[in-house]
């Protein structure tokens, strides 16, 4: 499973990171991408969970 953090976004006083994770579907076997914008300290938790 490929994982990567793509961009750091800065809006006002908050610093945000956009993380993209590739997830394999158990039903069809196809890969899909899950995107989320969050604070940098939560990125590792997002990438670690399935």
CSV table of N, CA and C in Angstrom, one decimal:
chain,number,residue,atom,x,y,z
A,1,UNK,N,0.8,-1.2,0.0
A,1,UNK,CA,0.0,0.0,0.0
A,1,UNK,C,0.9,1.2,0.0
A,2,UNK,N,0.7,2.1,-0.9
A,2,UNK,CA,1.5,3.3,-1.0
A,2,UNK,C,0.9,4.4,-0.2
A,3,UNK,N,1.8,5.2,0.4
A,3,UNK,CA,1.3,6.3,1.3
A,3,UNK,C,2.2,7.5,1.0
A,4,UNK,N,1.6,8.7,1.0
A,4,UNK,CA,2.4,9.9,0.9
A,4,UNK,C,1.7,11.1,1.4
A,5,UNK,N,2.4,12.1,1.9
A,5,UNK,CA,1.9,13.4,2.2
A,5,UNK,C,2.3,14.3,1.1
A,6,UNK,N,1.3,15.1,0.6
A,6,UNK,CA,1.5,15.8,-0.6
A,6,UNK,C,1.9,17.3,-0.5
A,7,UNK,N,1.1,18.0,0.3
A,7,UNK,CA,1.3,19.4,0.3
A,7,UNK,C,1.1,20.0,1.7
A,8,UNK,N,1.8,21.1,2.0
A,8,UNK,CA,1.5,21.8,3.2
A,8,UNK,C,0.8,23.1,2.8
A,9,UNK,N,-0.4,23.3,3.4
A,9,UNK,CA,-1.2,24.4,3.1
A,9,UNK,C,-1.2,25.3,4.3
A,10,UNK,N,-1.2,26.6,4.1
A,10,UNK,CA,-1.2,27.6,5.2
A,10,UNK,C,-2.3,28.6,5.0
A,11,UNK,N,-3.3,28.6,5.9
A,11,UNK,CA,-4.4,29.5,5.9
A,11,UNK,C,-4.5,30.2,7.2
A,12,UNK,N,-4.3,31.5,7.1
A,12,UNK,CA,-4.4,32.4,8.3
A,12,UNK,C,-3.3,32.0,9.3
A,13,UNK,N,-3.7,31.7,10.5
A,13,UNK,CA,-2.8,31.3,11.5
A,13,UNK,C,-2.6,29.8,11.7
A,14,UNK,N,-3.5,29.0,11.0
A,14,UNK,CA,-3.5,27.5,11.0
A,14,UNK,C,-2.6,27.0,9.9
A,15,UNK,N,-1.8,25.9,10.3
A,15,UNK,CA,-1.0,25.2,9.3
A,15,UNK,C,-1.7,23.9,9.0
A,16,UNK,N,-2.0,23.6,7.8
A,16,UNK,CA,-2.7,22.4,7.5
A,16,UNK,C,-1.9,21.6,6.4
A,17,UNK,N,-2.1,20.3,6.5
A,17,UNK,CA,-1.4,19.4,5.5
A,17,UNK,C,-2.4,18.5,4.8
A,18,UNK,N,-2.2,18.3,3.5
A,18,UNK,CA,-3.1,17.5,2.8
A,18,UNK,C,-2.4,16.1,2.6
A,19,UNK,N,-3.1,15.1,3.1
A,19,UNK,CA,-2.5,13.7,3.0
A,19,UNK,C,-3.3,12.9,2.0
A,20,UNK,N,-2.7,12.1,1.2
A,20,UNK,CA,-3.3,11.2,0.2
A,20,UNK,C,-2.9,9.8,0.5
A,21,UNK,N,-3.8,8.9,0.6
A,21,UNK,CA,-3.5,7.5,0.9
A,21,UNK,C,-4.2,6.6,-0.2
A,22,UNK,N,-3.4,5.6,-0.7
A,22,UNK,CA,-4.0,4.7,-1.6
A,22,UNK,C,-4.5,3.5,-0.9
A,23,UNK,N,-5.8,3.1,-1.1
A,23,UNK,CA,-6.4,2.0,-0.4
A,23,UNK,C,-6.9,1.0,-1.3
A,24,UNK,N,-6.7,-0.3,-1.1
A,24,UNK,CA,-7.2,-1.3,-1.9
A,24,UNK,C,-8.5,-1.8,-1.5
A,25,UNK,N,-9.5,-1.9,-2.4
A,25,UNK,CA,-10.8,-2.3,-2.1
A,25,UNK,C,-10.8,-3.8,-1.9
A,26,UNK,N,-11.4,-4.3,-0.8
A,26,UNK,CA,-11.4,-5.8,-0.5
A,26,UNK,C,-12.3,-6.5,-1.5
A,27,UNK,N,-13.4,-5.8,-2.0
A,27,UNK,CA,-14.4,-6.4,-2.8
A,27,UNK,C,-13.9,-6.6,-4.3
A,28,UNK,N,-13.4,-5.5,-4.9
A,28,UNK,CA,-13.0,-5.6,-6.3
A,28,UNK,C,-11.5,-5.7,-6.5
A,29,UNK,N,-10.7,-5.4,-5.5
A,29,UNK,CA,-9.2,-5.4,-5.7
A,29,UNK,C,-8.7,-4.1,-6.3
A,30,UNK,N,-9.5,-3.2,-6.6
A,30,UNK,CA,-9.1,-1.9,-7.3
A,30,UNK,C,-8.6,-1.0,-6.2
A,31,UNK,N,-7.7,-0.1,-6.6
A,31,UNK,CA,-7.1,0.9,-5.7
A,31,UNK,C,-7.9,2.2,-5.8
A,32,UNK,N,-8.2,2.9,-4.7
A,32,UNK,CA,-8.8,4.2,-4.7
A,32,UNK,C,-7.9,5.1,-3.8
A,33,UNK,N,-8.1,6.4,-4.0
A,33,UNK,CA,-7.3,7.4,-3.3
A,33,UNK,C,-8.2,8.1,-2.3
A,34,UNK,N,-7.7,8.2,-1.0
A,34,UNK,CA,-8.5,8.9,0.0
A,34,UNK,C,-7.7,10.1,0.4
A,35,UNK,N,-8.3,11.3,0.3
A,35,UNK,CA,-7.6,12.5,0.6
A,35,UNK,C,-8.2,13.2,1.8
A,36,UNK,N,-7.4,13.8,2.6
A,36,UNK,CA,-7.8,14.5,3.8
A,36,UNK,C,-6.9,15.7,4.1
A,37,UNK,N,-7.5,16.8,4.6
A,37,UNK,CA,-6.7,18.0,5.0
A,37,UNK,C,-6.8,18.0,6.5
A,38,UNK,N,-5.6,18.1,7.2
A,38,UNK,CA,-5.6,18.0,8.7
A,38,UNK,C,-4.4,18.7,9.2
A,39,UNK,N,-4.2,18.8,10.5
A,39,UNK,CA,-3.1,19.4,11.1
A,39,UNK,C,-1.9,18.5,10.9
A,40,UNK,N,-0.7,19.0,10.8
A,40,UNK,CA,0.5,18.1,10.6
A,40,UNK,C,0.7,17.0,11.7
A,41,UNK,N,0.3,17.2,12.9
A,41,UNK,CA,0.5,16.2,13.9
A,41,UNK,C,-0.4,15.0,13.8
A,42,UNK,N,-1.5,15.1,13.0
A,42,UNK,CA,-2.4,14.0,12.9
A,42,UNK,C,-2.1,13.2,11.6
A,43,UNK,N,-1.1,13.5,10.8
A,43,UNK,CA,-0.9,12.8,9.5
A,43,UNK,C,-0.5,11.4,9.7
A,44,UNK,N,0.4,11.1,10.7
A,44,UNK,CA,0.8,9.7,10.9
A,44,UNK,C,-0.3,8.8,11.3
A,45,UNK,N,-1.2,9.3,12.1
A,45,UNK,CA,-2.4,8.5,12.6
A,45,UNK,C,-3.3,8.2,11.4
A,46,UNK,N,-3.5,9.2,10.5
A,46,UNK,CA,-4.3,9.0,9.3
A,46,UNK,C,-3.7,7.9,8.4
A,47,UNK,N,-2.4,8.0,8.2
A,47,UNK,CA,-1.7,7.1,7.3
A,47,UNK,C,-1.6,5.7,7.9
A,48,UNK,N,-1.6,5.6,9.2
A,48,UNK,CA,-1.4,4.3,9.9
A,48,UNK,C,-2.7,3.5,9.9
A,49,UNK,N,-3.9,4.1,9.9
A,49,UNK,CA,-5.1,3.3,10.0
A,49,UNK,C,-5.6,2.9,8.6
A,50,UNK,N,-6.2,1.7,8.6
A,50,UNK,CA,-6.7,1.1,7.3
A,50,UNK,C,-8.1,1.5,7.0
